[in-house]
mmCIF file with all atom_site columns, C-alpha atoms in Angstrom:
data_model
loop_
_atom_site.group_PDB
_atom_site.id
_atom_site.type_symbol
_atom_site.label_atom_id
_atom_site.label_alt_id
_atom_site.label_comp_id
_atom_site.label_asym_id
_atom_site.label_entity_id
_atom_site.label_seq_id
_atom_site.pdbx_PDB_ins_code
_atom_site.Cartn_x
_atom_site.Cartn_y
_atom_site.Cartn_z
_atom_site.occupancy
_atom_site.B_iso_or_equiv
_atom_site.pdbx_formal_charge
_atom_site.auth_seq_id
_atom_site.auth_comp_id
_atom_site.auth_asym_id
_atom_site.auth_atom_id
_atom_site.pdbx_PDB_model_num
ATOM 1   C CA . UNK A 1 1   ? 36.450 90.512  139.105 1.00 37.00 ? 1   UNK A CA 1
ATOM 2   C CA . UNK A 1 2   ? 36.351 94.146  140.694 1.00 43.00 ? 2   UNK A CA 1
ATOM 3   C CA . UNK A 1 3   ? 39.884 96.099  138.661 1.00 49.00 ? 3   UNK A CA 1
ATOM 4   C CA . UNK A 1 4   ? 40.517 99.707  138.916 1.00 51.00 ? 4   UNK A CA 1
ATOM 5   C CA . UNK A 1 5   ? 42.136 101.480 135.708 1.00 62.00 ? 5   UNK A CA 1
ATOM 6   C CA . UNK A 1 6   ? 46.210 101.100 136.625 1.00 65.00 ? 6   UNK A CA 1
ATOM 7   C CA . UNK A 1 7   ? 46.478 105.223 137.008 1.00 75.00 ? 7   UNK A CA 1
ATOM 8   C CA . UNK A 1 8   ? 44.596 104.869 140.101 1.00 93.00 ? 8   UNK A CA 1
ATOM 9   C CA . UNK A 1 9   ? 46.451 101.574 141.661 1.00 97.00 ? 9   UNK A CA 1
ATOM 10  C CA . UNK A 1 10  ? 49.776 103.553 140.687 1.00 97.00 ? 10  UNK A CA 1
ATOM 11  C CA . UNK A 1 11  ? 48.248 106.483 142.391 1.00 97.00 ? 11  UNK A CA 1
ATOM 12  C CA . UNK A 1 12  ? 47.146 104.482 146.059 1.00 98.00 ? 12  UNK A CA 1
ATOM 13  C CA . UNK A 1 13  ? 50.630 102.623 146.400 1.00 98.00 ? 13  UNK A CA 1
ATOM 14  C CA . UNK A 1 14  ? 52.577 105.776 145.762 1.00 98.00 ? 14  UNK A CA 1
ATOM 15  C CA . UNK A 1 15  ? 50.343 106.894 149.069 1.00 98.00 ? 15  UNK A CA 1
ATOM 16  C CA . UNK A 1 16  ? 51.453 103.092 150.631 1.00 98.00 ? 16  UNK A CA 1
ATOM 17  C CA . UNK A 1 17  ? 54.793 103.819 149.992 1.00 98.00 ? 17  UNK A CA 1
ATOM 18  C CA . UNK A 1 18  ? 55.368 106.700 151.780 1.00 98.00 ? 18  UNK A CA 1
ATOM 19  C CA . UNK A 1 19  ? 54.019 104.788 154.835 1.00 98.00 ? 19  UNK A CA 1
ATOM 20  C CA . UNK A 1 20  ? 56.681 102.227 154.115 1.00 98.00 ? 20  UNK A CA 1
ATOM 21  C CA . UNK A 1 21  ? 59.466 104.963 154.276 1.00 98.00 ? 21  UNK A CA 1
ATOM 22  C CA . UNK A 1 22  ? 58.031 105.973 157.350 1.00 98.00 ? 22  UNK A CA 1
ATOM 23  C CA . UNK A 1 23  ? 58.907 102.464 159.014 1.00 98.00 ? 23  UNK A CA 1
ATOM 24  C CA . UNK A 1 24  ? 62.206 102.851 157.034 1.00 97.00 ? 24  UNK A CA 1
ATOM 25  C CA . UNK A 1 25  ? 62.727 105.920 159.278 1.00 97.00 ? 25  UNK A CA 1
ATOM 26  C CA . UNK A 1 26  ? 62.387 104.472 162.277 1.00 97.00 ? 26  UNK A CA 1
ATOM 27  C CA . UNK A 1 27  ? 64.094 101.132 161.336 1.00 96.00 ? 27  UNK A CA 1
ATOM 28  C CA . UNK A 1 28  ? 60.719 98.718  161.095 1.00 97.00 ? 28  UNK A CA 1
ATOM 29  C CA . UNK A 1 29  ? 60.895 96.655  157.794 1.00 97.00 ? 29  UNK A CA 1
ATOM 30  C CA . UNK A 1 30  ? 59.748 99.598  155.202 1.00 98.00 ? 30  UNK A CA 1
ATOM 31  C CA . UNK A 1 31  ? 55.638 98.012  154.208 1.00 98.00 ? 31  UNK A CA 1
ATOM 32  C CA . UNK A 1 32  ? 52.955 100.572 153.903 1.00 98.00 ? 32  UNK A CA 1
ATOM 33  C CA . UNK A 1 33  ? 49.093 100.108 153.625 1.00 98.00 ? 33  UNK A CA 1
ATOM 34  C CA . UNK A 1 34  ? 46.459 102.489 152.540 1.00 98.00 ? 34  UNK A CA 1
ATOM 35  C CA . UNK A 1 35  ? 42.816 101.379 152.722 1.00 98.00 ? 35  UNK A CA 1
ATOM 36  C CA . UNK A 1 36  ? 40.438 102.977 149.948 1.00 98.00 ? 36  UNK A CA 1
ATOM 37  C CA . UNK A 1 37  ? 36.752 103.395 149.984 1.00 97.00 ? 37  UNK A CA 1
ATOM 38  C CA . UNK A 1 38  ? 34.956 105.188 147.789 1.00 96.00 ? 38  UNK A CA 1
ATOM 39  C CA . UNK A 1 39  ? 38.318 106.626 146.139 1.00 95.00 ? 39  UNK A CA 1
ATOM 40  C CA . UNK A 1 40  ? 39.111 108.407 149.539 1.00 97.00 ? 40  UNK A CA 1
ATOM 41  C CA . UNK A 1 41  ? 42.134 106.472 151.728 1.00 98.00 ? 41  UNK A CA 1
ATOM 42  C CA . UNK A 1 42  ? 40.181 106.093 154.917 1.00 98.00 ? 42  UNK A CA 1
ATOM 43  C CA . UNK A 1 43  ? 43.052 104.650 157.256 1.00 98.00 ? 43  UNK A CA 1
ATOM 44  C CA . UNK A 1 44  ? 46.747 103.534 156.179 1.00 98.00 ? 44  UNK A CA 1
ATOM 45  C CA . UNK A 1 45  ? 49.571 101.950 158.893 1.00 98.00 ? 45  UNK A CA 1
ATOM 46  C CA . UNK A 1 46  ? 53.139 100.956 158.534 1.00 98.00 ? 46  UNK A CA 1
ATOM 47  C CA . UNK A 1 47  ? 54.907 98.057  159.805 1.00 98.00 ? 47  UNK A CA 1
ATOM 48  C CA . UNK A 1 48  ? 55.618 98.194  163.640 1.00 98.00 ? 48  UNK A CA 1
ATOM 49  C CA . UNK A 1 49  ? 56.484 95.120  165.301 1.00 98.00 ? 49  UNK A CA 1
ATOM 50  C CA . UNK A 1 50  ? 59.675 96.023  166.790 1.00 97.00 ? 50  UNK A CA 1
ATOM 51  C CA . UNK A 1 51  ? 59.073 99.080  168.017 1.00 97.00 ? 51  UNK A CA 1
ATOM 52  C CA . UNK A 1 52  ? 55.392 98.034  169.554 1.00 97.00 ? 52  UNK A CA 1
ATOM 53  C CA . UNK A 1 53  ? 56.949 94.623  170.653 1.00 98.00 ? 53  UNK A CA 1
ATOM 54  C CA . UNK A 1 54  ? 53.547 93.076  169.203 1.00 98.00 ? 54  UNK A CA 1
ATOM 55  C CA . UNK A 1 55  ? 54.110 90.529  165.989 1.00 97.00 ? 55  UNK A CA 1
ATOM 56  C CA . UNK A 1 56  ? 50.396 91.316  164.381 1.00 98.00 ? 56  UNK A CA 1
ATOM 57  C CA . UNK A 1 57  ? 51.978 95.244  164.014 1.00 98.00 ? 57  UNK A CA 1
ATOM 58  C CA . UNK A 1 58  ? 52.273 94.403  160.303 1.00 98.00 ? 58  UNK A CA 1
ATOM 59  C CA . UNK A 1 59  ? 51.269 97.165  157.803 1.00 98.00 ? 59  UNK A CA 1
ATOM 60  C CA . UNK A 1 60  ? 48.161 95.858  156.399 1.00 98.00 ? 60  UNK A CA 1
ATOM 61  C CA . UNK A 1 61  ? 46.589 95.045  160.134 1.00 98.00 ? 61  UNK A CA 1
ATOM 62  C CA . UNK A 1 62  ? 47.263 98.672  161.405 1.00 98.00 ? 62  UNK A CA 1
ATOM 63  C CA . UNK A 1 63  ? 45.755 99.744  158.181 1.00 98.00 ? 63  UNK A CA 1
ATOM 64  C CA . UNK A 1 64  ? 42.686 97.359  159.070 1.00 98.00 ? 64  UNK A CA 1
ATOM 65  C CA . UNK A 1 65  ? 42.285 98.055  162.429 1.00 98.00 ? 65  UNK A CA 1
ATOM 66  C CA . UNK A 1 66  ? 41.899 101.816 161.409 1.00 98.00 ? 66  UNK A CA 1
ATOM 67  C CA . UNK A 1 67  ? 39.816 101.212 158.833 1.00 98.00 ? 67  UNK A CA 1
ATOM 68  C CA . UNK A 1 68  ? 37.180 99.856  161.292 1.00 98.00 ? 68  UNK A CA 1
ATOM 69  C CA . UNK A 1 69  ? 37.432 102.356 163.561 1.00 98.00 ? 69  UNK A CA 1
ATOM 70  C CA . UNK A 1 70  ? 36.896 105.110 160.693 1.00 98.00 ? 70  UNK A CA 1
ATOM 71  C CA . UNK A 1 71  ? 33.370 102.780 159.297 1.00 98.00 ? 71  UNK A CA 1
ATOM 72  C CA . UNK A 1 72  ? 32.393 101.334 162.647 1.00 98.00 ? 72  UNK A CA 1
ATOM 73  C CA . UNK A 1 73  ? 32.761 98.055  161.977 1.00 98.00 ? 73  UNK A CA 1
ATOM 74  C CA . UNK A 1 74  ? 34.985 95.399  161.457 1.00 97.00 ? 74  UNK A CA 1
ATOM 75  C CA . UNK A 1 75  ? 33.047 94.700  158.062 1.00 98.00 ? 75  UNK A CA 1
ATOM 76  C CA . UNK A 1 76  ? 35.314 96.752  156.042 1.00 98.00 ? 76  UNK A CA 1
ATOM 77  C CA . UNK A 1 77  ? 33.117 95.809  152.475 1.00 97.00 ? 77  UNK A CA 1
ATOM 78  C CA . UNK A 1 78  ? 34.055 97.585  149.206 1.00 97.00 ? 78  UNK A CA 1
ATOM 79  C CA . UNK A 1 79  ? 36.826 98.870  150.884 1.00 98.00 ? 79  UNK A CA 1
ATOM 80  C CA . UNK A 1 80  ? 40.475 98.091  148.829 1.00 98.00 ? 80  UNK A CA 1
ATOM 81  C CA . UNK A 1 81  ? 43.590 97.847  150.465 1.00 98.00 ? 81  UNK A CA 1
ATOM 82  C CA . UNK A 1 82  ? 46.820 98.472  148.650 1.00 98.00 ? 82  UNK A CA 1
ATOM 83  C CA . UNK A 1 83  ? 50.242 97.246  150.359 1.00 98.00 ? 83  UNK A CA 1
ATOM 84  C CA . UNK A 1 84  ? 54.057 97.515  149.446 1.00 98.00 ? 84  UNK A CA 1
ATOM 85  C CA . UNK A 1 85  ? 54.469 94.008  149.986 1.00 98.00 ? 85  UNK A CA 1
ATOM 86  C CA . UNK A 1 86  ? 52.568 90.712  149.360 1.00 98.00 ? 86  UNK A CA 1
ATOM 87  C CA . UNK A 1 87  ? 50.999 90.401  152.731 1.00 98.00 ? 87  UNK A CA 1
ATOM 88  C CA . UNK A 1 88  ? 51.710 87.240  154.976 1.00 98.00 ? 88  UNK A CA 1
ATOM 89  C CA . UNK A 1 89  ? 49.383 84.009  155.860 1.00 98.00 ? 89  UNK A CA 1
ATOM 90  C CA . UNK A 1 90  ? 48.708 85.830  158.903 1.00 98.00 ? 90  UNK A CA 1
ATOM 91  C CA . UNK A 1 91  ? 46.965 89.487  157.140 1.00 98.00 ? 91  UNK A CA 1
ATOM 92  C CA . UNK A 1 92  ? 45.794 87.843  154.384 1.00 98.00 ? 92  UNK A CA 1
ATOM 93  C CA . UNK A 1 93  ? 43.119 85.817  156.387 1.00 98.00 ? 93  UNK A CA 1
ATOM 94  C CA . UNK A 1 94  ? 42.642 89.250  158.103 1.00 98.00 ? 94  UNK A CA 1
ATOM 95  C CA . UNK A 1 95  ? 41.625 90.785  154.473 1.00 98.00 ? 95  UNK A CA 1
ATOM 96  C CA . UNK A 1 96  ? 38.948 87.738  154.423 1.00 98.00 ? 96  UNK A CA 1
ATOM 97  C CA . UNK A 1 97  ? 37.411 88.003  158.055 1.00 97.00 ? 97  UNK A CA 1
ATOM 98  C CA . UNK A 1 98  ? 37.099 91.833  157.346 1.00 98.00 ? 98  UNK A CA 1
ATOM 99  C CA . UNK A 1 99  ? 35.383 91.303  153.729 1.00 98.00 ? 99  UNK A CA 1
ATOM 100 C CA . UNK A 1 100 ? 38.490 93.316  151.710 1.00 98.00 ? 100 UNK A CA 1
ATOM 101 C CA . UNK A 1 101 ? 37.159 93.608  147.894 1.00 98.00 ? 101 UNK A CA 1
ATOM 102 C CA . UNK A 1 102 ? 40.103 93.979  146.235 1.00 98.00 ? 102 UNK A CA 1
ATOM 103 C CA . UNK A 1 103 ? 44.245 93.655  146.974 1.00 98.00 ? 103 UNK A CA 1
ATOM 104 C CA . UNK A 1 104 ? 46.438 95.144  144.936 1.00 98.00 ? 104 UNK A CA 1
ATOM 105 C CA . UNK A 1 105 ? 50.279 94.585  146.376 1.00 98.00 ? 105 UNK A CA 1
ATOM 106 C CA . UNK A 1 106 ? 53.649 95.629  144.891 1.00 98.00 ? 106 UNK A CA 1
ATOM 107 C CA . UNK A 1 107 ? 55.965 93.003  144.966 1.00 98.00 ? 107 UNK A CA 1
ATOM 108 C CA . UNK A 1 108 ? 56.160 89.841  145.413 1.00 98.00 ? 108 UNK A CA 1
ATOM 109 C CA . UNK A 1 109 ? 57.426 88.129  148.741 1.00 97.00 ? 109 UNK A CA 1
ATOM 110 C CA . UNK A 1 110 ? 58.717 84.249  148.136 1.00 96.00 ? 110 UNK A CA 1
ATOM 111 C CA . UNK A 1 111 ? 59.798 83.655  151.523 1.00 96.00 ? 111 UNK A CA 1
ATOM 112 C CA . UNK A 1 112 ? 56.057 84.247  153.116 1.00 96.00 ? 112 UNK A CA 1
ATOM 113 C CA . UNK A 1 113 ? 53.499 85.458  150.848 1.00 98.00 ? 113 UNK A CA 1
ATOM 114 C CA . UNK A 1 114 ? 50.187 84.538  151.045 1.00 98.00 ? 114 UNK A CA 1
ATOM 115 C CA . UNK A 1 115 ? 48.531 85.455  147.976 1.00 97.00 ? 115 UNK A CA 1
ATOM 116 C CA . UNK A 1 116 ? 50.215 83.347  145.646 1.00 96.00 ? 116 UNK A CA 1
ATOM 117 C CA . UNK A 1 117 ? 54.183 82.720  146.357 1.00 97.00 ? 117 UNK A CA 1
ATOM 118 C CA . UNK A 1 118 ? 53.753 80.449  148.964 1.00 97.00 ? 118 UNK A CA 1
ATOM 119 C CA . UNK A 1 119 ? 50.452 79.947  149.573 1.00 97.00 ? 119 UNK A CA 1
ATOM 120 C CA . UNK A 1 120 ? 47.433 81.092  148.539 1.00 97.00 ? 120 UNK A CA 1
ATOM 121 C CA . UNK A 1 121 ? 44.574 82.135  150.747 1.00 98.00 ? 121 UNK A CA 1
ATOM 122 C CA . UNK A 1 122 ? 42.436 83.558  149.080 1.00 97.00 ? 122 UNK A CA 1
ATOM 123 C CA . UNK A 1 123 ? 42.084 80.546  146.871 1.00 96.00 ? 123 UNK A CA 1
ATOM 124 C CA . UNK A 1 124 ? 41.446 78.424  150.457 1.00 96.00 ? 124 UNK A CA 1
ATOM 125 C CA . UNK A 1 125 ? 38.241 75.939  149.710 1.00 94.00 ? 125 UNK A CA 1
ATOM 126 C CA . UNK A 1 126 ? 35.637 76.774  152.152 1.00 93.00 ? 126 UNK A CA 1
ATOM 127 C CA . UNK A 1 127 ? 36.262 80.165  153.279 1.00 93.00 ? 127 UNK A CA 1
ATOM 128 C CA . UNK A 1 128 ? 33.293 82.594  153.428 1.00 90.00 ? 128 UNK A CA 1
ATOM 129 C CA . UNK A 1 129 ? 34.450 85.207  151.430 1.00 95.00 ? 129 UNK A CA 1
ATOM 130 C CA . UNK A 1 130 ? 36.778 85.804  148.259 1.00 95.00 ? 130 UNK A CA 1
ATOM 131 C CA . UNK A 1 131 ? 39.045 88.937  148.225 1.00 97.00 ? 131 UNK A CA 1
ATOM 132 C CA . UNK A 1 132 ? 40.355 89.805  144.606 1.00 97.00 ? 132 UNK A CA 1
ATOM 133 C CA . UNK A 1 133 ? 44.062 90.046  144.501 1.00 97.00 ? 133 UNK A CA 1
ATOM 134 C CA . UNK A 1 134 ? 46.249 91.817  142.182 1.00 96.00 ? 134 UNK A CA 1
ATOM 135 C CA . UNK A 1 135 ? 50.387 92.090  142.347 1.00 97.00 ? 135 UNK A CA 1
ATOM 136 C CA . UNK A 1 136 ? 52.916 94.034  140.764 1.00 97.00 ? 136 UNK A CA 1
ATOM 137 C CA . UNK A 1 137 ? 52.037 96.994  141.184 1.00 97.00 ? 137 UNK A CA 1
ATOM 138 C CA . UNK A 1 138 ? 54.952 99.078  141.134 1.00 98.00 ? 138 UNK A CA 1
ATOM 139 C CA . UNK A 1 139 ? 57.038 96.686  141.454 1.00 98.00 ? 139 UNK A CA 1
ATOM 140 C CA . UNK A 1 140 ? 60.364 97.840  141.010 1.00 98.00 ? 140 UNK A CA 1
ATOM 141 C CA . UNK A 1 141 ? 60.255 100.463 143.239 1.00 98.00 ? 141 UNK A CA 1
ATOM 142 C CA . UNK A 1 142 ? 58.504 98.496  145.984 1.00 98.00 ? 142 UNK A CA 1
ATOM 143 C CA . UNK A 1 143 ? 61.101 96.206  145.563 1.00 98.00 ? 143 UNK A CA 1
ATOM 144 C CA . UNK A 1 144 ? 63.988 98.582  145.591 1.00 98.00 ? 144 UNK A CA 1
ATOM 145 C CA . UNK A 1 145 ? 62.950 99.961  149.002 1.00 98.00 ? 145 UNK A CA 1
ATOM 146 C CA . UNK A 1 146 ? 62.983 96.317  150.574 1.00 97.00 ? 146 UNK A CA 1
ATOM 147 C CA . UNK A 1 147 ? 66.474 95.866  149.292 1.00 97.00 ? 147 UNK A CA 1
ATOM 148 C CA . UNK A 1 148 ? 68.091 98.883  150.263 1.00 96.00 ? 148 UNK A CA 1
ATOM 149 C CA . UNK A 1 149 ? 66.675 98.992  153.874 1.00 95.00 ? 149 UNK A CA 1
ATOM 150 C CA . UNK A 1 150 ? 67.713 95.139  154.443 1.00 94.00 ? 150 UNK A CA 1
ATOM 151 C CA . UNK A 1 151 ? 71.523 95.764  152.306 1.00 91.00 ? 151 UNK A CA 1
ATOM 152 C CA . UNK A 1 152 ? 72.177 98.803  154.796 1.00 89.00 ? 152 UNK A CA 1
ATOM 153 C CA . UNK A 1 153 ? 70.704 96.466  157.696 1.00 85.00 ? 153 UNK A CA 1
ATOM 154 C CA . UNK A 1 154 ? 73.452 93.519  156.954 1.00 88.00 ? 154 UNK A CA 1
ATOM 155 C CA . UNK A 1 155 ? 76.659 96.126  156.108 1.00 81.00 ? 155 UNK A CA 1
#
């Protein structure tokens, strides 16, 4: 099991959360993404789906799809990417076809997660590759930017 030391985890989702308040600001559900290689963020992305009308627009696949553009591949080894929010069925098989190392998310999401509160698929029997995955990292305030954006949505 590949773990960074919990100052640096702290240090990458501060950097995802910022991306999150960026959807915030222009009303997308607030999840960030940074992608780390090497100890350098080589791509990060924000939700999107409602302003780019496309359902995959989800933090951690913008933060993907820039990641391969940046190596040159969609082969995105030893590369760890660090999201607000437990990602969904849907980028969590994405982390697996691109060959993610490591996960770390902030909180937890028991409506769709993928990595453990509903399902989880990086446990799947038979799939090619295993993807470490670590959650809670902070937490709280991942948490607390979910629940303000969504109380202010329904008021």
């Amino acid at each position: 099991m590949v773990r960074a030391d919990a100052t640096n985890d702290s240090t990458y989702m501060r950097a995802a959360l910022e991306h999150a308040r960026a959807a915030a600001a222009v009303g997308e559900v607030p999840v960030g993404a940074v992608l780390v290689r090497a100890e350098a963020i080589i791509a990060a992305g924000h939700n999107s789906p409602i302003s780019s009308h496309d359902p995959t627009a989800h933090a951690e696949i913008a933060a993907l799809r820039a990641g391969g553009q940046v190596l040159g591949s969609y082969r995105l080894t030893d590369t760890t990417l660090y999201v607000t929010l437990e990602p969904c069925v849907m980028c969590a098989a994405a982390m697996v076809h691109a060959r993610v190392r490591r996960l770390v998310f902030g909180t937890w999401d028991p409506r769709a997660g993928g990595a453990g509160s509903v399902i989880n698929v990086f446990a799947l029997p038979g799939l090619n590759h295993r993807v470490d995955a670590f959650g809670g990292v902070l937490m709280d305030e991942c948490a607390a930017l979910l629940q303000v954006f969504f109380t202010q949505r329904r008021s």
